[in-house]
Coordinates of C-alpha atoms in Angstrom, one line a residue:
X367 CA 0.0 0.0 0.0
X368 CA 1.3 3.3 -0.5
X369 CA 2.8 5.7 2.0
X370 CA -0.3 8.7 2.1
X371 CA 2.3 11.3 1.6
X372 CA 3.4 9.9 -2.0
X373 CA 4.2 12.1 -4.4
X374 CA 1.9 11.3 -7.8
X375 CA 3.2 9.8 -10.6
X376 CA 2.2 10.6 -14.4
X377 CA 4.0 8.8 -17.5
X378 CA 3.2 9.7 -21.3
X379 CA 3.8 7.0 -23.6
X380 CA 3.9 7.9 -27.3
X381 CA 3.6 5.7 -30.6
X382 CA 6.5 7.1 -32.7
X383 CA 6.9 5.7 -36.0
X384 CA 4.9 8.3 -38.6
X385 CA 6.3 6.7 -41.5
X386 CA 4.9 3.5 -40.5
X387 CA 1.3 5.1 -39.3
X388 CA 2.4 4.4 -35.4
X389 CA 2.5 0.5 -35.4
X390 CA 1.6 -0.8 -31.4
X391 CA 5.3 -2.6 -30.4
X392 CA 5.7 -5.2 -28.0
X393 CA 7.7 -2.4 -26.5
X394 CA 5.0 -0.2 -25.9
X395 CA 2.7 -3.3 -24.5
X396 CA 5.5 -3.7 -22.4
X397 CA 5.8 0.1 -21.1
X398 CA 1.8 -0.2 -20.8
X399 CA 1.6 -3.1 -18.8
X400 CA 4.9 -1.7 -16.3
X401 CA 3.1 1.6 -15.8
X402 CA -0.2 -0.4 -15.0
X403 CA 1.8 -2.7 -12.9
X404 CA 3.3 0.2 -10.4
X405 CA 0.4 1.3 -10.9
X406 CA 1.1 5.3 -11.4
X407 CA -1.9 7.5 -11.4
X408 CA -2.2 8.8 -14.6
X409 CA -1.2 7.3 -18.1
X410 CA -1.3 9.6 -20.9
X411 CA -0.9 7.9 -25.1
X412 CA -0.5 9.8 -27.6
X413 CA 0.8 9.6 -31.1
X414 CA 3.7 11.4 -33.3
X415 CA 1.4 13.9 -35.8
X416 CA -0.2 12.8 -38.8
X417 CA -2.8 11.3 -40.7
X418 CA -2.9 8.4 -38.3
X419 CA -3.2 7.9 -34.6
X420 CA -2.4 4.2 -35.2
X421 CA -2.9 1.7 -36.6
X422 CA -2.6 -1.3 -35.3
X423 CA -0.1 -3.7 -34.2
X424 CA 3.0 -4.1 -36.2
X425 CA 3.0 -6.4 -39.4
X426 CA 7.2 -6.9 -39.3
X427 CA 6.0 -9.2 -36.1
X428 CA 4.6 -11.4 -38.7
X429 CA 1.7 -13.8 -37.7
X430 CA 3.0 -15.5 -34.8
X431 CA 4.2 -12.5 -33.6
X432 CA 1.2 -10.6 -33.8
X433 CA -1.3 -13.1 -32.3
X434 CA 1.6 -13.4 -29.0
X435 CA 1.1 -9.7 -28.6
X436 CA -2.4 -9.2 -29.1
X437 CA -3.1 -12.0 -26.1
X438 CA -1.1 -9.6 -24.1
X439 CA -2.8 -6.8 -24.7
X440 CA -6.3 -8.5 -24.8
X441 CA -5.0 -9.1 -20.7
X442 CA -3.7 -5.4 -20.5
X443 CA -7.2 -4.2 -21.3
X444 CA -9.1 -6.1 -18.8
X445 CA -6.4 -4.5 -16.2
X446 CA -7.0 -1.4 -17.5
X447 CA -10.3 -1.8 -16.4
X448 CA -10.0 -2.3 -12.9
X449 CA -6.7 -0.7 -12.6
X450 CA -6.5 2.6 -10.3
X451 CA -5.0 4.4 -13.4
X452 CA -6.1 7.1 -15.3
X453 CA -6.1 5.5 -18.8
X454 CA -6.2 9.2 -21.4
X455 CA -6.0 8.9 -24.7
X456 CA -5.0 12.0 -27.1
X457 CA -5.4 11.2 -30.6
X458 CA -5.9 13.5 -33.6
X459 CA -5.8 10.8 -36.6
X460 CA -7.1 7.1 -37.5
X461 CA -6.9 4.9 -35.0
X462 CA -7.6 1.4 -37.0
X463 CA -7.7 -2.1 -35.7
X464 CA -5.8 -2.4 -32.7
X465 CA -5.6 1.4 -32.4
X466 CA -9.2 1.5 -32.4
X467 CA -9.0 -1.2 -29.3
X468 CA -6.4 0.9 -27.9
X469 CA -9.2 3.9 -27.6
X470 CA -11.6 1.5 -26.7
X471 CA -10.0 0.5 -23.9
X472 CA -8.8 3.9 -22.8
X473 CA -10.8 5.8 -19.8
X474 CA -10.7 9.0 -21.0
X475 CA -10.6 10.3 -24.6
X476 CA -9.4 13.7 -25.6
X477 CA -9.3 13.8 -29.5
X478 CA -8.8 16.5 -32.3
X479 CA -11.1 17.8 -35.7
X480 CA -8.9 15.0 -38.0
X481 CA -10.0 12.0 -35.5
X482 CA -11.1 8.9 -36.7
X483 CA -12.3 5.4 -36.2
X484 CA -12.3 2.0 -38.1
X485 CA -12.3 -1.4 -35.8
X486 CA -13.4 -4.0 -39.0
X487 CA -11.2 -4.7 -41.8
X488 CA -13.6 -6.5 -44.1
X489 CA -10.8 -7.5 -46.7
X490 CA -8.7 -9.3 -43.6
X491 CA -11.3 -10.6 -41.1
X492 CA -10.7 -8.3 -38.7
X493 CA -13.3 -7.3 -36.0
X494 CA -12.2 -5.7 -32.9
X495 CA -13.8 -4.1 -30.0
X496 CA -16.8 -6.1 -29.5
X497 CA -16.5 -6.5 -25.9
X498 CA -16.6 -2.1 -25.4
X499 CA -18.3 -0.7 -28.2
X500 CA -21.8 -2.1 -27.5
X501 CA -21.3 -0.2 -23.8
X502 CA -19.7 2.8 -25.5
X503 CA -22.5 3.6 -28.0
X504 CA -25.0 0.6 -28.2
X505 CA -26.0 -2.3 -29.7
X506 CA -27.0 -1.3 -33.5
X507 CA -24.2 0.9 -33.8
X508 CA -21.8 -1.1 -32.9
X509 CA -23.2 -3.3 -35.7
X510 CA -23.4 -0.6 -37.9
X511 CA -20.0 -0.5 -37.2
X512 CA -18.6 -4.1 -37.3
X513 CA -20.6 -5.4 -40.4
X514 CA -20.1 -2.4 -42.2
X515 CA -15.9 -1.9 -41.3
X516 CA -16.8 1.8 -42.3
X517 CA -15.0 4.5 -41.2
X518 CA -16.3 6.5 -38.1
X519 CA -15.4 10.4 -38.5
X520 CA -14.8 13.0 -35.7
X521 CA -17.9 14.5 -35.4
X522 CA -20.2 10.8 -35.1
X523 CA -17.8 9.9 -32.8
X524 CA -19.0 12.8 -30.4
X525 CA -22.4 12.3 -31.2
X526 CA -22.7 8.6 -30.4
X527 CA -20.0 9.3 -27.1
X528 CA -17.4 7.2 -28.4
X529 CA -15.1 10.0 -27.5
X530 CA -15.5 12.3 -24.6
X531 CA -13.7 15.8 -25.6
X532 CA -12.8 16.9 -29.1
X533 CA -10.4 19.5 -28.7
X534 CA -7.8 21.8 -30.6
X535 CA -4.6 20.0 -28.7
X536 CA -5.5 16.9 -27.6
X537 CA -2.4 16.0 -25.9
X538 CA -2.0 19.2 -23.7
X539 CA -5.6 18.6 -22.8
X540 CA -4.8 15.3 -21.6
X541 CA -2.1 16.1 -20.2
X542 CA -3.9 19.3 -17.9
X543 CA -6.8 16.4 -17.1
X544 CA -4.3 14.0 -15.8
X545 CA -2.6 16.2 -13.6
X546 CA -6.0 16.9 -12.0
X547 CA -7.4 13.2 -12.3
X548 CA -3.9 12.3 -10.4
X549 CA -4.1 14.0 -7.5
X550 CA -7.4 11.8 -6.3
X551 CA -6.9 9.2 -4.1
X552 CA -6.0 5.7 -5.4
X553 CA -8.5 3.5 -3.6
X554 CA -11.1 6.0 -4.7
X555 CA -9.9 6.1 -8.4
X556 CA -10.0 1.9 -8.3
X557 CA -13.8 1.8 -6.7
X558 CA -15.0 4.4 -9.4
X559 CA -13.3 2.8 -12.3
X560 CA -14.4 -1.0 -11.0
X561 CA -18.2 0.0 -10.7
X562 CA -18.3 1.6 -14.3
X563 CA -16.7 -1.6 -15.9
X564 CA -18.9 -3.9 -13.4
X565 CA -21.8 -2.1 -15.6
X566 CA -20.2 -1.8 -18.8
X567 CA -17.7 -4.1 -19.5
X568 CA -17.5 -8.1 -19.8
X569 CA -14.0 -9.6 -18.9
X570 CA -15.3 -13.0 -20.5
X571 CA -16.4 -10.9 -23.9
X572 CA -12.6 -9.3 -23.8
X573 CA -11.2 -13.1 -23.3
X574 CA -13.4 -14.5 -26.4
X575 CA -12.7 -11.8 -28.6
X576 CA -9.1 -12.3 -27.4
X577 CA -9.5 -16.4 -28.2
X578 CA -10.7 -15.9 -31.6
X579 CA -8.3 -13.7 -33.0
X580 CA -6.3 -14.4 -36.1
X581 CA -3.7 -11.8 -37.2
X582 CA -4.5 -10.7 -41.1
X583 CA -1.9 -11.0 -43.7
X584 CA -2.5 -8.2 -46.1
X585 CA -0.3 -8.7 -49.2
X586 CA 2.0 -5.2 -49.1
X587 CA 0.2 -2.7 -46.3
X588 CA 2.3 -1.8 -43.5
X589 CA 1.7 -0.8 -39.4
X590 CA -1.7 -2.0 -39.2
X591 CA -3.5 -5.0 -37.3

């Protein structure tokens, strides 16, 4: 338990490979899962600029690769869940397949005018997100979403509350609402943050989306899931 004189403890992770549209690493799983394992207050992810928040997991892991990383972070969202950190997303871009999940599984989402959101890749199989988005916005649209693997723009996102605060800088404003979020106690954070995903979120839906996943293998694309 920690001391009640500790000093709070913030860490920004950014996806930083542009040229790639922000692949997810097994790197940044790992940084995720250390910061949820010491459990710091806030966690802020962000994205270097561009047409693309991310997405997805990174196709140089090839398939095996890619299915022992998504299992990881199929368990790093249920303990984001439940954890007492602050999950804030800042994204002003695409966020696609495992990006998508990434925002999904996010507490808080701060994103800009050229934010955007895709979780079905009908030409690969892909479907991700069922276990959130049917909590996030409702059944029919999250089948709208899923059997139609359109693209969600900025301004539907608001509207249907799949993202809480569009903003001109989404990274400073995540960064302003994570100092603030930090300073509350940690026992209070956990109890607030277990009772909303008590009445939102399945851990068995995340573990059978997680069980039938099969990484795609799109002929020449790169960085996405």
């Amino acid at each position: 338990m920690r001391s009640i004189d500790r000093v709070p403890e913030m860490r920004h992770l950014i996806l930083h490979e542009p040229e790639r549209r922000n692949p997810i690493t097994p790197q940044f799983v790992t940084e995720l899962g250390d910061a949820l394992a010491d459990e710091v207050d806030a966690i802020v992810i962000s994205a270097a600029p561009g047409s693309v928040f991310s997405a997805g997991g990174d196709l140089r892991l090839g398939t095996g690769g890619l299915s022992a990383m998504s299992a990881e972070l199929y368990k790093t969202y249920e303990t984001i869940s439940t954890s007492a950190s602050i999950v804030i997303i800042a994204a002003n871009g695409l966020a696609l397949g495992a990006g998508a999940q990434l925002v999904l599984a996010s507490d808080i989402r701060f994103v800009g005018s050229k934010f955007a959101f895709r979780c079905t890749d009908l030409t690969t199989g892909l479907a991700a997100g069922m276990w959130a988005l049917p909590a996030d916005i409702g059944r029919g649209r999250a089948l709208d979403l899923l059997l139609s693997g359109r693209t969600l723009g900025v301004a539907e996102a608001r509207e249907w509350g799949l993202v809480d605060r569009v903003v001109e800088d989404p990274v400073n404003e995540a960064l302003v609402f994570a100092t603030t979020a930090m300073n509350t106690a940690p026992s209070l954070r956990r109890r607030i943050k277990q009772g909303v995903a008590a009445s939102s979120l399945s851990s068995s839906v995340i573990r059978d989306e997680s069980a039938a996943f099969q990484p795609p293998s799109p002929p020449t694309a790169t960085g996405h899931d």
